[in-house]
Amino acid sequence: MTGEKDEGGGDSTRTVIVAVTANFAIAVAKIVAALLTGSASLWAEAAHSVADTGNEVLLFIGLHRSGRPPDSRHPFGYGQERYFWTFIAALGIFLVGGTLSIGEGVRSLLMPEPLESLWVGIGVLVVAFCFESYSWHTARKQLRAESRRRQRSIVEHLRRASDPSATTVFLEDTAALIGLVLALAALLLHAGTGWAGWDAVGSMGIGALLIVVAFLLARRSKTLLLDESAPPDVLEPIRAQVGAADWVGEVRELHAVYVGPSSLLVNAWVVPVHGGDRDSAAELVRRVAQLRAELLRHPAIEQVTVTVDEDRAGAGPPFADGATG
């Protein structure tokens, strides 16, 4: 079935560590270049890289904390820690990266400064592009492997992935690459025309780009924190397996929600087939336990509840209003 527990783990940790290392080195280089050139776009890029470095540290904290085993307070484990820290990282992108970049652009527009050490700025941006490209490639490689296992496109997987770590790094690095192109264009236009407004426009463009990325990440984290239903390509194989049991006459309702990356809580509402020893209560209990055990063999399923109902005409599911329970 799709939805196996192959998201996260070592791949996500490696992706985040690569991103932290690359962004820290880039942030230091951009700060030095911004001090030497006085470029608003470089200051915006420096703020961007500082925000990215801090955000990826938050992602690493989420990865570490989400790996703790279940306990009495959290019987389904700590998987949703990743969603919380990703949401905090999205706020960091918005506040540190987006708003500061726009603010620096406005300041540069009102109080323009001459551009100095042009080639230092260009050199730093080119080197930063190389580092960011490697980090972006690492995140994309993980996403591509995950999407192929689930027979999804990368775009579809970005919308549906239950592990936000690689998604966050990929979107941050995509924004970083676009931002570097904007910063380089602004720097060259400033140097070529002598008008500092290009720098300001570049800085505000970078800020707007970061705000869009922050919104996308925050929206995805919110849906996962609010127990969003698993997508159809995860639900349908589970439904098919439940319906294939010889004692199940109808799968009246099936709910599955993520309680962590690739960790599902499954509730099934079934109507048994009547006749023979299947009507025996003891036999029915045994068959329900057998079905639960089979479902729990899938590493993506943390817990299963199977509710048996009589086949009553017109009877509705336990949550007729569509709630997941």
XYZ file of N, CA and C in Angstrom, residues 22-127:
318
model
N 24.933 24.705 4.604
C 25.039 25.590 3.444
C 24.554 26.994 3.778
N 23.427 27.110 4.449
C 22.861 28.430 4.724
C 23.676 29.224 5.746
N 24.296 28.542 6.691
C 25.144 29.259 7.648
C 26.347 29.889 6.945
N 27.000 29.091 6.091
C 28.150 29.630 5.351
C 27.724 30.771 4.436
N 26.584 30.609 3.786
C 26.083 31.641 2.874
C 25.721 32.911 3.638
N 25.097 32.749 4.804
C 24.685 33.916 5.594
C 25.890 34.766 5.994
N 26.957 34.105 6.442
C 28.167 34.835 6.831
C 28.738 35.587 5.632
N 28.824 34.917 4.487
C 29.375 35.552 3.284
C 28.515 36.735 2.837
N 27.201 36.596 2.898
C 26.312 37.674 2.461
C 26.391 38.880 3.387
N 26.518 38.637 4.675
C 26.636 39.755 5.626
C 27.902 40.555 5.353
N 29.009 39.845 5.126
C 30.267 40.528 4.809
C 30.132 41.315 3.509
N 29.537 40.687 2.490
C 29.366 41.361 1.204
C 28.433 42.560 1.321
N 27.375 42.437 2.113
C 26.447 43.554 2.296
C 27.128 44.727 2.989
N 27.986 44.427 3.960
C 28.734 45.490 4.647
C 29.683 46.200 3.682
N 30.314 45.432 2.793
C 31.286 46.012 1.868
C 30.624 46.799 0.740
N 29.459 46.301 0.257
C 28.825 46.943 -0.904
C 27.758 47.965 -0.537
N 27.117 47.776 0.615
C 25.997 48.648 0.979
C 24.738 48.349 0.190
N 24.682 47.202 -0.479
C 23.545 46.857 -1.329
C 22.338 46.421 -0.494
N 21.170 47.037 -0.774
C 19.943 46.642 -0.075
C 19.555 45.213 -0.428
N 19.748 44.817 -1.680
C 19.416 43.448 -2.085
C 20.281 42.432 -1.362
N 21.559 42.770 -1.166
C 22.432 41.859 -0.430
C 22.037 41.795 1.041
N 21.616 42.925 1.617
C 21.125 42.896 2.999
C 19.865 42.031 3.087
N 19.005 42.133 2.080
C 17.805 41.296 2.061
C 18.177 39.823 1.964
N 19.155 39.514 1.110
C 19.604 38.135 0.981
C 20.277 37.638 2.253
N 21.006 38.536 2.943
C 21.628 38.156 4.220
C 20.557 37.810 5.254
N 19.518 38.658 5.323
C 18.404 38.375 6.244
C 17.719 37.062 5.870
N 17.574 36.830 4.578
C 16.971 35.596 4.083
C 17.771 34.379 4.555
N 19.090 34.420 4.394
C 19.921 33.271 4.769
C 19.967 33.070 6.283
N 19.977 34.169 7.041
C 19.921 34.049 8.501
C 18.608 33.380 8.912
N 17.501 33.817 8.291
C 16.195 33.213 8.590
C 16.184 31.739 8.215
N 16.728 31.404 7.041
C 16.752 30.008 6.608
C 17.570 29.146 7.558
N 18.724 29.672 8.006
C 19.565 28.904 8.931
C 18.822 28.632 10.231
N 18.205 29.680 10.795
C 17.440 29.497 12.022
C 16.273 28.548 11.841
N 15.598 28.653 10.699
C 14.444 27.795 10.444
C 14.845 26.333 10.329
N 15.982 26.081 9.701
C 16.401 24.696 9.553
C 16.900 24.106 10.871
N 17.410 24.964 11.760
C 17.702 24.499 13.120
C 16.397 24.076 13.810
N 15.328 24.860 13.593
C 14.021 24.498 14.150
C 13.528 23.172 13.572
N 13.725 22.970 12.268
C 13.344 21.698 11.656
C 14.115 20.533 12.269
N 15.395 20.759 12.555
C 16.208 19.701 13.168
C 15.695 19.373 14.566
N 15.291 20.413 15.316
C 14.696 20.184 16.636
C 13.427 19.339 16.492
N 12.602 19.691 15.497
C 11.384 18.925 15.264
C 11.666 17.470 14.911
N 12.691 17.241 14.075
C 13.063 15.874 13.710
C 13.486 15.081 14.940
N 14.274 15.718 15.807
C 14.771 15.034 16.998
C 13.634 14.712 17.968
N 12.792 15.698 18.224
C 11.728 15.524 19.203
C 10.626 14.584 18.696
N 10.398 14.543 17.392
C 9.337 13.689 16.867
C 9.696 12.212 16.918
N 10.975 11.914 17.127
C 11.406 10.516 17.168
C 11.202 9.835 18.507
N 10.727 10.562 19.520
C 10.517 9.949 20.829
C 9.382 8.920 20.773
N 9.507 7.827 21.511
C 8.469 6.781 21.474
C 7.199 7.217 22.189
N 6.073 6.568 21.914
C 4.820 6.896 22.608
C 4.933 6.702 24.113
N 4.174 7.474 24.851
C 4.111 7.309 26.300
C 2.673 7.544 26.753
N 2.452 7.585 28.063
C 1.089 7.714 28.572
C 0.449 9.045 28.204
N 1.247 10.088 28.058
C 0.712 11.409 27.704
C 0.480 11.540 26.211
N 1.279 10.836 25.426
C 1.158 10.902 23.964
C 1.147 9.477 23.420
N -0.022 8.811 23.500
C -0.081 7.391 23.124
C 0.205 7.126 21.655
N 0.096 8.135 20.801
C 0.382 7.947 19.384
C 1.743 8.520 19.003
N 2.562 8.822 19.994
C 3.899 9.321 19.725
C 3.958 10.835 19.589
N 5.120 11.321 19.167
C 5.382 12.761 19.095
C 5.573 13.234 17.659
N 5.013 12.495 16.710
C 5.230 12.822 15.300
C 4.792 14.220 14.922
N 3.746 14.741 15.580
C 3.246 16.058 15.206
C 4.165 17.190 15.659
N 5.226 16.872 16.417
C 6.244 17.886 16.738
C 6.816 18.492 15.457
N 6.963 17.674 14.422
C 7.517 18.195 13.165
C 6.607 19.272 12.582
N 5.286 19.056 12.695
C 4.350 20.020 12.142
C 4.407 21.338 12.914
N 4.536 21.245 14.225
C 4.608 22.458 15.049
C 5.858 23.264 14.722
N 7.023 22.600 14.678
C 8.268 23.331 14.427
C 8.345 23.848 13.000
N 7.702 23.153 12.063
C 7.626 23.674 10.699
C 6.783 24.944 10.654
N 5.703 24.968 11.423
C 4.868 26.166 11.495
C 5.660 27.334 12.079
N 6.444 27.078 13.123
C 7.292 28.127 13.707
C 8.330 28.599 12.677
N 8.880 27.662 11.903
C 9.844 28.038 10.862
C 9.189 28.935 9.815
N 7.936 28.640 9.463
C 7.222 29.483 8.493
C 7.049 30.896 9.031
N 6.761 31.017 10.327
C 6.669 32.347 10.937
C 8.019 33.063 10.872
N 9.098 32.301 11.066
C 10.431 32.894 10.982
C 10.732 33.426 9.594
N 10.352 32.658 8.568
C 10.545 33.127 7.189
C 9.789 34.432 6.970
N 8.548 34.478 7.464
C 7.712 35.664 7.281
C 8.294 36.876 8.008
N 8.632 36.702 9.299
C 9.044 37.840 10.125
C 10.481 38.272 9.827
N 11.411 37.303 9.838
C 12.828 37.648 9.679
C 13.190 37.862 8.218
N 12.710 36.978 7.358
C 13.064 37.096 5.947
C 12.198 38.072 5.186
N 10.886 37.853 5.197
C 9.984 38.648 4.371
C 9.858 40.094 4.784
N 9.463 40.341 6.041
C 9.209 41.731 6.464
C 10.486 42.550 6.539
N 11.598 41.941 6.995
C 12.860 42.696 7.059
C 13.354 43.058 5.661
N 13.185 42.148 4.708
C 13.633 42.433 3.339
C 12.831 43.584 2.734
N 11.515 43.552 2.934
C 10.685 44.649 2.423
C 11.033 45.952 3.129
N 11.246 45.888 4.449
C 11.638 47.079 5.201
C 12.958 47.659 4.725
N 13.928 46.779 4.438
C 15.225 47.249 3.935
C 15.075 47.877 2.558
N 14.173 47.319 1.732
C 13.933 47.906 0.415
C 13.330 49.291 0.519
N 12.371 49.461 1.409
C 11.759 50.778 1.607
C 12.800 51.771 2.120
N 13.645 51.328 3.072
C 14.683 52.221 3.603
C 15.649 52.642 2.510
N 16.035 51.682 1.651
C 16.960 51.994 0.569
C 16.339 52.948 -0.443
N 15.031 52.816 -0.657
C 14.349 53.701 -1.595
C 14.290 55.134 -1.067
N 14.098 55.267 0.252
C 14.011 56.591 0.864
C 15.386 57.206 1.104
N 16.366 56.365 1.410
C 17.722 56.848 1.702
C 18.735 56.047 0.892
N 18.805 56.279 -0.410
C 19.715 55.495 -1.267
C 21.174 55.698 -0.892
N 21.954 54.638 -1.060
C 23.390 54.688 -0.763
C 24.175 54.276 -1.997
N 25.372 54.800 -2.169
C 26.187 54.412 -3.331
C 26.631 52.953 -3.215
N 26.826 52.337 -4.363
C 27.235 50.933 -4.414
C 28.753 50.846 -4.453
N 29.324 50.021 -3.594
C 30.772 49.839 -3.536
C 31.113 48.356 -3.662
N 32.342 48.067 -4.023
C 32.842 46.675 -4.109
C 31.879 45.773 -4.872
N 31.540 46.189 -6.093
C 30.575 45.458 -6.898
C 30.967 44.000 -7.093
N 32.224 43.764 -7.416
C 32.644 42.402 -7.745
C 32.631 41.482 -6.532
N 32.799 42.053 -5.347
C 32.664 41.235 -4.131
C 31.234 40.723 -4.008
N 30.288 41.639 -4.224
C 28.877 41.247 -4.155
C 28.517 40.200 -5.186
N 28.983 40.399 -6.432
C 28.690 39.436 -7.488
C 29.300 38.076 -7.167
N 30.535 38.084 -6.695
C 31.214 36.828 -6.353
C 30.486 36.061 -5.262
N 30.052 36.784 -4.225
C 29.330 36.131 -3.125
C 28.018 35.539 -3.615
N 27.315 36.268 -4.466
C 26.043 35.763 -4.979
C 26.233 34.514 -5.840
N 27.276 34.488 -6.645
C 27.537 33.317 -7.483
C 27.898 32.102 -6.628
N 28.772 32.299 -5.636
C 29.138 31.194 -4.736
C 27.910 30.718 -3.959
